[in-house]
Coordinates of C-alpha atoms and ligand atoms in Angstrom, one line a residue:
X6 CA -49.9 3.6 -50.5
X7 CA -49.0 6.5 -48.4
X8 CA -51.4 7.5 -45.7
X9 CA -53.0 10.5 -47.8
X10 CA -54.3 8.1 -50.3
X11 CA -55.2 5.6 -47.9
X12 CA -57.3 8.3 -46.5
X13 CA -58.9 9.8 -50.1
X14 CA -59.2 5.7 -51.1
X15 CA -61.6 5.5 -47.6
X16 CA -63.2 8.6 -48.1
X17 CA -64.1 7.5 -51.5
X18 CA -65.7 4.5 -50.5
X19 CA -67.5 6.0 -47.8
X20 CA -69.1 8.5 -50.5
X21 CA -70.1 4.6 -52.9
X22 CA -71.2 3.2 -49.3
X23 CA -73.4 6.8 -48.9
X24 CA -74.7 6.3 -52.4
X25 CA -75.6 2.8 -51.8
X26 CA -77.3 3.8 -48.6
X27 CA -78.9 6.7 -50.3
X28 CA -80.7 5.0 -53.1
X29 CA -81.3 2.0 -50.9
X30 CA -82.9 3.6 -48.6
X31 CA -85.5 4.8 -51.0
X32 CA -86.9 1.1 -51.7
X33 CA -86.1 0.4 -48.2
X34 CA -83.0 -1.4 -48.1
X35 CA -80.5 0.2 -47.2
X36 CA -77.8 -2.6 -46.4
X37 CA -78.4 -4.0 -49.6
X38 CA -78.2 -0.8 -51.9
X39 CA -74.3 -0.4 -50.0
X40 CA -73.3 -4.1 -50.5
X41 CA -74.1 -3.3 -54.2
X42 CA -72.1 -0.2 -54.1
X43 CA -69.3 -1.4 -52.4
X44 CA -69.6 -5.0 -54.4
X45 CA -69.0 -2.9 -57.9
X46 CA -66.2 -0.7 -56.2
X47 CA -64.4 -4.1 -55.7
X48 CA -64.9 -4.8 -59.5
X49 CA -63.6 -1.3 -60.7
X50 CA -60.6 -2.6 -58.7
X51 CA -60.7 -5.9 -59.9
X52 CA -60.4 -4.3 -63.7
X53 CA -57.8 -2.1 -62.8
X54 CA -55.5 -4.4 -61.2
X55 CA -56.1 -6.7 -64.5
X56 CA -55.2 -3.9 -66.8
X57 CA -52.2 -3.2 -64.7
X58 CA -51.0 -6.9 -64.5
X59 CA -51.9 -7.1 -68.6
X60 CA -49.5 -3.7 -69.2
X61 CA -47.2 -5.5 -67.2
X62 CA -46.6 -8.0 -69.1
X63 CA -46.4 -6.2 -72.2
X64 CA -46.2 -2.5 -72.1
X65 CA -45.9 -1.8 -75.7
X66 CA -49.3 -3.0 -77.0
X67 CA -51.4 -2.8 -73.5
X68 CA -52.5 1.3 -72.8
X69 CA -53.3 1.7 -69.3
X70 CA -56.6 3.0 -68.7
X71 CA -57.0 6.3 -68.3
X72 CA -59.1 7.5 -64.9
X73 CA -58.5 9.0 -62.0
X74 CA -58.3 8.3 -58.2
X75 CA -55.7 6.0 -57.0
X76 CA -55.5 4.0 -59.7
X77 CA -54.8 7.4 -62.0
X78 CA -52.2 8.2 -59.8
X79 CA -50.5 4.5 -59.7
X80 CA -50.4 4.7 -63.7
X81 CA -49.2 8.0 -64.5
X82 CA -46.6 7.3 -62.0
X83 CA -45.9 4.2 -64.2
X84 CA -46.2 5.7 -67.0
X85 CA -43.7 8.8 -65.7
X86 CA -41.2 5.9 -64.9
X87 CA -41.6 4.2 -67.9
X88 CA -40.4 7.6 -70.3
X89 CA -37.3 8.5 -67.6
X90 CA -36.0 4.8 -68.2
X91 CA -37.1 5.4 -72.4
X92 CA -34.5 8.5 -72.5
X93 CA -32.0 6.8 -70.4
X94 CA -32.2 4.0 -72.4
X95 CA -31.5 6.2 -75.3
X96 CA -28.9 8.1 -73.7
X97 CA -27.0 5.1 -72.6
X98 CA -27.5 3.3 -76.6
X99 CA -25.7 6.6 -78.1
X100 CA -23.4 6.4 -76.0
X101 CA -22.2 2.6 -76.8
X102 CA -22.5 3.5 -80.3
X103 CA -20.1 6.6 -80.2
X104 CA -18.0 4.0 -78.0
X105 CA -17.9 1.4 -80.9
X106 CA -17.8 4.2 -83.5
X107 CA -14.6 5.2 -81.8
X108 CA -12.8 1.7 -81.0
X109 CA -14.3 0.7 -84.8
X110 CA -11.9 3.9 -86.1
X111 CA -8.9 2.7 -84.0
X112 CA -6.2 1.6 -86.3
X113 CA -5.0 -0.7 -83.6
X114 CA -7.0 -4.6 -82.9
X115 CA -8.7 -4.3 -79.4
X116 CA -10.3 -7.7 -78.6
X117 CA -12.3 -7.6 -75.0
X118 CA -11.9 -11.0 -73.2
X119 CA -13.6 -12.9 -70.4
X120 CA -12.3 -13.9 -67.2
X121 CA -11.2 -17.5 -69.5
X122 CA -9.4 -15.4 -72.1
X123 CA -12.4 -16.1 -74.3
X124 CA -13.1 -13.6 -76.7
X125 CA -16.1 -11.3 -75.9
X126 CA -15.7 -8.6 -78.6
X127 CA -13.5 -7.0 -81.2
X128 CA -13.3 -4.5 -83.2
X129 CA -12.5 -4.4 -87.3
X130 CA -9.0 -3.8 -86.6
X131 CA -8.9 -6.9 -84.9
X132 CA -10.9 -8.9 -87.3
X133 CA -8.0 -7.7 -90.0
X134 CA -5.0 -8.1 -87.8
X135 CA -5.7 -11.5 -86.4
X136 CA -9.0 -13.0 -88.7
X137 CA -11.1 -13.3 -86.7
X138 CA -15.0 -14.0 -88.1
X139 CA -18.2 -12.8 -86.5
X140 CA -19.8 -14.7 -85.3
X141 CA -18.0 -17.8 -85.0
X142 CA -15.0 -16.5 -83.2
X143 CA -16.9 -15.2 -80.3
X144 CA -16.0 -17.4 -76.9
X145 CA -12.9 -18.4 -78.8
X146 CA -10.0 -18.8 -76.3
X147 CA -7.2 -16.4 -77.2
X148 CA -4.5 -18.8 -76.5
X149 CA -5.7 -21.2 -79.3
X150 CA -5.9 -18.3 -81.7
X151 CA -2.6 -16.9 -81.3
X152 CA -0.3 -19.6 -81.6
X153 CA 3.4 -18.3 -81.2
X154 CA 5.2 -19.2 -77.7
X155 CA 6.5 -15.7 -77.0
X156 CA 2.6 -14.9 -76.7
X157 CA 1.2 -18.3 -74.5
X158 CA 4.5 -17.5 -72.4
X159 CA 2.9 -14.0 -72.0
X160 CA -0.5 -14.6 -71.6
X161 CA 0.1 -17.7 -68.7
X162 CA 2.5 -15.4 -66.7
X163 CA 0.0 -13.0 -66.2
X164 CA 2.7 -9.9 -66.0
X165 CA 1.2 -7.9 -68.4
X166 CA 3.5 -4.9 -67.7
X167 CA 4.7 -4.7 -71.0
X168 CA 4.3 -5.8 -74.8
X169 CA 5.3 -9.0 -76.6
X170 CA 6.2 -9.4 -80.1
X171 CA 4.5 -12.3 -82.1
X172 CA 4.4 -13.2 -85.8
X173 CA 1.3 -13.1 -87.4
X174 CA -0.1 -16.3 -88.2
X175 CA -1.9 -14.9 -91.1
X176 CA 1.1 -13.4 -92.9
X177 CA 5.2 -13.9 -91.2
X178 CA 6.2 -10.8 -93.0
X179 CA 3.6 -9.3 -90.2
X180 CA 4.8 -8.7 -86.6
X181 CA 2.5 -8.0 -84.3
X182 CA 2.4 -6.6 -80.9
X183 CA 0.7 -7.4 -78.2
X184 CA -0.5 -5.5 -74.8
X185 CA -3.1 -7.0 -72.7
X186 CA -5.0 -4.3 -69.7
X187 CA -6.8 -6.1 -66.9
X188 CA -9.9 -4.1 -65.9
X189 CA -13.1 -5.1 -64.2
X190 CA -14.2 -8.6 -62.7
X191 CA -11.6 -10.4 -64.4
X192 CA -11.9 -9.3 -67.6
X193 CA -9.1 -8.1 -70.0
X194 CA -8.6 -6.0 -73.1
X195 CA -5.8 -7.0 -75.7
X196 CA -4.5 -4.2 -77.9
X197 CA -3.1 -5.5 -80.9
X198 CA -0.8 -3.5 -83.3
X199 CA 1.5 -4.4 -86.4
X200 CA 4.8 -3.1 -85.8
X201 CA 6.4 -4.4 -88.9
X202 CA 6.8 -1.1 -90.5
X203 CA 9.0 -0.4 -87.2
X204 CA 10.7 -3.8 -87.1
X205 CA 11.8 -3.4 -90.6
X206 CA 13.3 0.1 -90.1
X207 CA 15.1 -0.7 -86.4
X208 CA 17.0 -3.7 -88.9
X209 CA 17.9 -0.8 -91.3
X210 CA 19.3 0.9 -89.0
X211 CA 21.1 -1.8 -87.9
X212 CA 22.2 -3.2 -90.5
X213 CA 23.5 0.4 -92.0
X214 CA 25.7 0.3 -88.7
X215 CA 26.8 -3.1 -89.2
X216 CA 27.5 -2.5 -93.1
X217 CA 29.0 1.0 -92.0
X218 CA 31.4 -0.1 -89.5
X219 CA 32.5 -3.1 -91.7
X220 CA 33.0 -1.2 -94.8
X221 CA 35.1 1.4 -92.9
X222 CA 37.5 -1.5 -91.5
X223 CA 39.6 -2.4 -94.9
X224 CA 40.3 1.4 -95.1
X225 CA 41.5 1.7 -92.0
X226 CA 43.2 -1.1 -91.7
X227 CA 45.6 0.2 -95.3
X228 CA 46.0 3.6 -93.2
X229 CA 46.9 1.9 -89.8
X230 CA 49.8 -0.3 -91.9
X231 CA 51.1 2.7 -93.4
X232 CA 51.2 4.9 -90.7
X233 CA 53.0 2.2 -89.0
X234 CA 55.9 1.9 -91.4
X235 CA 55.9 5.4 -91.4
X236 CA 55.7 6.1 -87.9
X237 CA 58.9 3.4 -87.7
X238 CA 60.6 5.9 -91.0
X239 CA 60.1 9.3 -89.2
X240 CA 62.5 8.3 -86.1
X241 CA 65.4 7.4 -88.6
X242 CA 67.4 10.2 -91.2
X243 CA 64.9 10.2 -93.6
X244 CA 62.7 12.2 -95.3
X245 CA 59.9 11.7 -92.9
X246 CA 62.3 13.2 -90.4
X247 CA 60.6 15.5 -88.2
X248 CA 57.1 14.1 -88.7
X249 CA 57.5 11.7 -85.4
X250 CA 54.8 13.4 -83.4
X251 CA 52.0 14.1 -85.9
X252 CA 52.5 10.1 -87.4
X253 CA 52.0 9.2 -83.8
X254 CA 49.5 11.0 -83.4
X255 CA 47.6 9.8 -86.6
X256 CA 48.4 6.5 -85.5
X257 CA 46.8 6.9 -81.7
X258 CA 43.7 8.2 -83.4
X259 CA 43.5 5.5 -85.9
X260 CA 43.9 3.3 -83.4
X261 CA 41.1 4.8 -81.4
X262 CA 38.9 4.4 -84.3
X263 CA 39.5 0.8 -84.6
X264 CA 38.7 0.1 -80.9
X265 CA 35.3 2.2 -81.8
X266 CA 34.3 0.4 -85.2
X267 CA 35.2 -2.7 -83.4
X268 CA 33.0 -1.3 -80.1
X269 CA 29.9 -0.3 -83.1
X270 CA 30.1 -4.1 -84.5
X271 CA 30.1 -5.9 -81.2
X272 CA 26.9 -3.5 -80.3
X273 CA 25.1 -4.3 -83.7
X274 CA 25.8 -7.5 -83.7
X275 CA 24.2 -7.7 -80.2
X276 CA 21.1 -5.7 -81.5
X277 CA 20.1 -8.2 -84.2
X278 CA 20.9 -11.6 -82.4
X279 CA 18.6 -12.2 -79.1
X280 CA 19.3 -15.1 -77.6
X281 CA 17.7 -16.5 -74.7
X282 CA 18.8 -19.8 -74.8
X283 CA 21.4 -21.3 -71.9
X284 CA 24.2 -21.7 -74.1
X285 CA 27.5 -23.3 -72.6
X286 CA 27.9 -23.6 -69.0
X287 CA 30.9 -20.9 -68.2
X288 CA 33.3 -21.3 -65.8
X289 CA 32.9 -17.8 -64.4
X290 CA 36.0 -17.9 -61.3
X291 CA 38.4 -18.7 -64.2
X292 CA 37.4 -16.5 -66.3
X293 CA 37.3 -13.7 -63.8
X294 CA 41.2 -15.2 -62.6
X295 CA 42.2 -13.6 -66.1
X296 CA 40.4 -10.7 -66.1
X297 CA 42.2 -9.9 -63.0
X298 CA 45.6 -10.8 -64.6
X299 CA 44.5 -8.1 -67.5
X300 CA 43.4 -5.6 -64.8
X301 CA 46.5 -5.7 -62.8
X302 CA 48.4 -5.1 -66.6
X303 CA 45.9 -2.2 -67.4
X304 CA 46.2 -0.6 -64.0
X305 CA 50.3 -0.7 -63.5
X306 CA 49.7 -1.1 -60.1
X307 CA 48.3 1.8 -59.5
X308 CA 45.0 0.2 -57.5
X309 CA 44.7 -2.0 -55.0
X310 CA 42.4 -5.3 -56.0
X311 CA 40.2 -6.9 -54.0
X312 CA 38.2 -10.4 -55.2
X313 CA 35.5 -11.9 -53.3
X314 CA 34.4 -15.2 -55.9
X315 CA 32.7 -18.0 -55.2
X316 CA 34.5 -20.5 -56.7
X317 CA 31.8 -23.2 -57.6
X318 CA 29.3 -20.7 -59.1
X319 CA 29.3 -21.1 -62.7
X320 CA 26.6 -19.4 -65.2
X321 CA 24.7 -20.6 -68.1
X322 CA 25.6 -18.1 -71.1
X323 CA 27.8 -17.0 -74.2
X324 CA 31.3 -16.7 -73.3
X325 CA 32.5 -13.8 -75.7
X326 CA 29.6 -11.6 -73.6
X327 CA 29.8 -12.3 -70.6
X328 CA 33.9 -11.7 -70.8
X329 CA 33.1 -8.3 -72.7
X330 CA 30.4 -7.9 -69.3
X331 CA 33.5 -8.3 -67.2
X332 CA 36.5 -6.3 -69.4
X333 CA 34.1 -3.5 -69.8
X334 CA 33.0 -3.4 -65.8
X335 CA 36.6 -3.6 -64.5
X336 CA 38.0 -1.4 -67.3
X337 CA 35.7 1.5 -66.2
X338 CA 36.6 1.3 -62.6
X339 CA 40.0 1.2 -63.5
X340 CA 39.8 4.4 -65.9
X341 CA 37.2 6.5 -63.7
X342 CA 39.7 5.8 -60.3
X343 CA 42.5 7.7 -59.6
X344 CA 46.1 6.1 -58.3
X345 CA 46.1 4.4 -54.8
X346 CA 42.0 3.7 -54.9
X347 CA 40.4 0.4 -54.4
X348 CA 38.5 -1.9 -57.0
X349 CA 36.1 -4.8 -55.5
X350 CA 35.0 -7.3 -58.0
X351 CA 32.6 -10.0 -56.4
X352 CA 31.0 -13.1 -57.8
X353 CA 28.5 -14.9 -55.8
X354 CA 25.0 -16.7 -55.5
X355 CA 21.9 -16.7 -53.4
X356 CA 18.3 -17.6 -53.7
X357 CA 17.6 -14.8 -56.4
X358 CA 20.5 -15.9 -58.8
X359 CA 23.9 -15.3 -59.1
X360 CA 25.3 -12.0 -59.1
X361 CA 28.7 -10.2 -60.1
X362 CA 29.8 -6.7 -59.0
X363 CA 33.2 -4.3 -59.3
X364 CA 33.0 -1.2 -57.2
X365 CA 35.0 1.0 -57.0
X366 CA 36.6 4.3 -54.8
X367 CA 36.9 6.4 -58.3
X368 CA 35.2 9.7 -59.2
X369 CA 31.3 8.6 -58.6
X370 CA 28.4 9.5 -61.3
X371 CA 26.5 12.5 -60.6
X372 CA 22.6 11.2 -59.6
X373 CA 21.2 13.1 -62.9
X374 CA 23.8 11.3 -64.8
X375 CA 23.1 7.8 -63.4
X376 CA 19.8 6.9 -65.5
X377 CA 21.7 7.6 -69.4
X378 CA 25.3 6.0 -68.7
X379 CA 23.9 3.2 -70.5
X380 CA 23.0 5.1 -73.4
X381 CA 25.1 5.1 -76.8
X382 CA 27.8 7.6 -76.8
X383 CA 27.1 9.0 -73.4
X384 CA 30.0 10.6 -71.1
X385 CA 29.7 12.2 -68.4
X386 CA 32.8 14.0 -69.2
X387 CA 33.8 13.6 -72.7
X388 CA 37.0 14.9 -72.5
X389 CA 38.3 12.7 -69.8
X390 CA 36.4 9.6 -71.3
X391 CA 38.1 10.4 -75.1
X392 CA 41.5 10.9 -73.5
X393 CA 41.7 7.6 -71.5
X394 CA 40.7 5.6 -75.1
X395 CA 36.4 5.5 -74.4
X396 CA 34.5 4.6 -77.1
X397 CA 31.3 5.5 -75.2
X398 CA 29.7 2.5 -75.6
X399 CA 31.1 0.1 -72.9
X400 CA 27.3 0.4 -71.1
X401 CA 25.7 -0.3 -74.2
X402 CA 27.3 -3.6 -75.0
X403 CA 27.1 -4.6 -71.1
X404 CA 23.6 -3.9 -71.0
X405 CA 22.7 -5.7 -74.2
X406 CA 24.9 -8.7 -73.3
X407 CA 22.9 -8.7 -70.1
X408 CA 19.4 -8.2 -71.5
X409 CA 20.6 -11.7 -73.7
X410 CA 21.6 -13.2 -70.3
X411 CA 18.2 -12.0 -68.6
X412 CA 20.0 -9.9 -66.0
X413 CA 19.5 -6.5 -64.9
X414 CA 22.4 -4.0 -64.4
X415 CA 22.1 -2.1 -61.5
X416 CA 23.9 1.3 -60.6
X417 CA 25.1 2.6 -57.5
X418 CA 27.5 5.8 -57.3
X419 CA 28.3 9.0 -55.4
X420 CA 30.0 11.6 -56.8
X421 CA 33.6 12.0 -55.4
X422 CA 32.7 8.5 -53.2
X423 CA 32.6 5.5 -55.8
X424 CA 30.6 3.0 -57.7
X425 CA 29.2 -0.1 -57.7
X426 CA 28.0 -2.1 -60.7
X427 CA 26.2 -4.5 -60.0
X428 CA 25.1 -7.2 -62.8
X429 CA 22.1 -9.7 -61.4
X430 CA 21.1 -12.8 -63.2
X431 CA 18.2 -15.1 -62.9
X432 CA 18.7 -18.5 -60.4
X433 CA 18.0 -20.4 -63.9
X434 CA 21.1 -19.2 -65.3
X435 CA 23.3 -20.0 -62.0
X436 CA 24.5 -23.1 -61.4
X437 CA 26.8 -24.8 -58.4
X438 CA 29.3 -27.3 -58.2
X439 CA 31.4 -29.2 -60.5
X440 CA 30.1 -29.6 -64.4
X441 CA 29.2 -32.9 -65.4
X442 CA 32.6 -33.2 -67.8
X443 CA 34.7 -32.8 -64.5
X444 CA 32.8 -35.4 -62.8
X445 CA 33.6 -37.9 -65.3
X446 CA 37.2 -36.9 -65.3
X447 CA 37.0 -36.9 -61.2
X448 CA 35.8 -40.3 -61.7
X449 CA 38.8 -41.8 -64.0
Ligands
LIG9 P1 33.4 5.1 -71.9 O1 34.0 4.4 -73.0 O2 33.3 6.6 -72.0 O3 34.0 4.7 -70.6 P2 31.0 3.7 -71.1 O4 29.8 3.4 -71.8 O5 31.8 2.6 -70.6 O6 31.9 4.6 -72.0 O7 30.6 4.6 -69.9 C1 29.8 5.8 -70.0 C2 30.1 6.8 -69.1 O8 29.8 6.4 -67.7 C3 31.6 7.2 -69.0 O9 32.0 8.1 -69.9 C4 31.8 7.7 -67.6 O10 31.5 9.1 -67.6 C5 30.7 7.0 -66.8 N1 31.3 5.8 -66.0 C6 31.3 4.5 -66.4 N2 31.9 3.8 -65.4 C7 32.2 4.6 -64.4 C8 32.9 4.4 -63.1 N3 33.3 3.2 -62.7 N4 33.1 5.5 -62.4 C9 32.7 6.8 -62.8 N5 32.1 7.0 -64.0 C10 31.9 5.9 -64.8

């Protein structure tokens, strides 16, 4: 009670006490007419503050009295309070139903989960995309709903920075998606979305560049053989006399679109298989031994070679990828350096896996150019990349055989300085010393 009231709620028993005193007086007893005052003052109260404690406990079918004084002002402050919180009330309901209305319309499965990965709420997307029943499926751990490994891997690693694919275990025509958003005290939301409309159209693809480039092979191979015999005609007295240079020509571009059909297929066939598996244990220092042989033969001596190789580091992976990793690497620094330049391939390991690099002291990559080498068909100079036999896609295949090996490639160049490639794979995939099949012949 501010000091106002307190001041009015004294006043205003002073006036009962005078009333008391007043009519007491008359039958000459004045202390007794104020105690009776004063006594029903205390009772007024006494009723009030009942009212007030039976409104308390249920506003909606107790009215506060209506009178005025203190107690007037206590309840129509009450009753003020009471009506803001009504209308925020309100306010706040509309807006959780335009919020459900909303994530209700989403095509896409949002599920909100505890700090467990229980399931708090969903929306109808995600009752259709995953099954889920109300009520049942409330408090439901995600993991036990959706089954496949790719998503328990996801959900236990807690990097949520990207998407994983899963089946659907409702239908596996359906792929699904999966995004989880951490927000709040521990609490999550899962976006779910079927992707198998997408899936079914990046095979297409796929598989039209598969078919494509295999189709085109017969043909070409016909042309090649006769151009050949041709070719071999036109230098002799014959009628192809006087043809040499165009059949040679003919023949360098049909052997340019072999190397680039054959370039497509590796790419496609890349595309479609993903393994993740360790495959054979490869004995990287020998294999890298014969892609230096090659180099030396592809650059004629025209670069110096320099090999740094750790000679017990072998890596866990397919052996036609991780040669065409190397071929392509050493092949590029070889094309993109002129004469007398210097080409450093390096093979070692460390605590963060094993790692292989060529760099070189060639013509650099712009920094603009740097991000979209890897891209399909991208040169940064197309004529020079056509004229020394590029397909284009040398990046591609490296970065795809890498993505199956679950290593990263890593770019480094300055124009008119050099590159460095650099290919880093997981300590998983590394592995030292002498195979088990050597130990055993060691030990006969
Ligand atoms: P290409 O068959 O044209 O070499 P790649 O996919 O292997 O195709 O390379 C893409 C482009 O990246 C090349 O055309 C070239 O411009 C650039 N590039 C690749 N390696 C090097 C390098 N070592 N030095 C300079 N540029 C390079």
């Amino acid at each position: 009670m501010s000091r106002s009231a307190l001041v009015r709620e004294l006043i205003r028993a002073t006036l009962w006490a005078a009333i008391g005193a007043l009519i007491g007086s008359r039958f000459g007893a004045i202390w007794v007419g104020v105690s009776v005052m004063l006594v029903l003052r205390l009772f007024l109260h006494l009723h009030y503050m009942a009212s007030l404690r039976a409104w308390l406990g249920s506003p909606k079918q107790v009215a506060l009295p209506i009178t005025g004084g203190t107690w007037g002002e206590i309840f129509d402050g009450l009753l003020t309070l009471q009506k803001r919180n009504r209308k925020r009330k309100k306010k706040l309901a509309a807006i959780l139903a335009e919020f459900q209305a909303s994530t209700e319309a989403l095509p896409d499965g949002a599920v909100v989960l505890g700090p467990n990965g229980e399931i708090v709420w969903f929306n109808a997307a995600a009752q259709a995309l995953l099954g889920l029943r109300l009520p049942q499926d409330l408090g439901l751990r995600v993991p036990n709903l959706v089954r496949a490994p790719s998503f328990t891997e996801y959900f236990g690693k807690g990097d949520y920075s990207h998407d994983v694919e899963a089946q659907s275990a409702l239908n596996p025509q359906v792929t699904l998606a999966f995004r989880i958003i951490p927000y709040g005290n521990g609490q999550r939301l899962m976006i779910v979305r079927d992707i198998s409309e997408l899936k079914r159209m990046e095979t297409a693809r796929r598989d039209f560049v598969a078919n494509a480039s295999h189709e085109l092979r017969t043909p070409l191979t016909v042309l090649r053989g006769y151009l050949d015999v041709m070719e071999a005609e036109s230098r002799g007295e014959g009628a192809l006399n006087g043809w040499h240079m165009p059949l040679a020509e003919m023949r360098s571009q049909a052997a340019r679109m072999e190397m680039l059909i054959a370039d497509m297929l590796k790419l496609a066939r890349l595309e479609s298989d993903v393994v993740l598996s360790r495959q054979d244990l490869l004995d990287v220092p020998r294999m890298l031994a014969q892609s230096l042989e090659e180099a030396k033969a592809m650059s004629k001596n025209a670069h110096r070679f320099e090999f740094e190789v750790q000679a017990d580091l072998r890596l866990f992976g397919r052996d036609t990828e991780v040669q065409s990793i190397f071929t392509n690497l050493i092949g590029n620094a070889i094309q993109y350096t002129p004469p007398g330049g210097i080409i450093r391939v390096r093979w070692w390991g460390d605590d963060k896996g094993a790692h292989f690099s060529v760099a070189d002291t060639g013509i650099g990559i712009a920094e603009k150019d740097i991000p979209r080498v890897t891209e399909r068909f991208y040169r940064v100079d197309v004529g020079r990349s056509r004229a020394s036999g590029g397909t284009g896609l040398g990046l591609s295949i490296v970065k795809h055989a890498l993505e199956h090996h679950e290593g990263k490639l890593a770019v480094d160049s300055e124009l008119g300085v050099g590159s460095t490639f650099t290919c880093h794979f997981p300590p998983h995939r590394a592995h030292r010393g002498a195979t088990r099949s050597e130990m055993r012949a060691q030990a006969h």
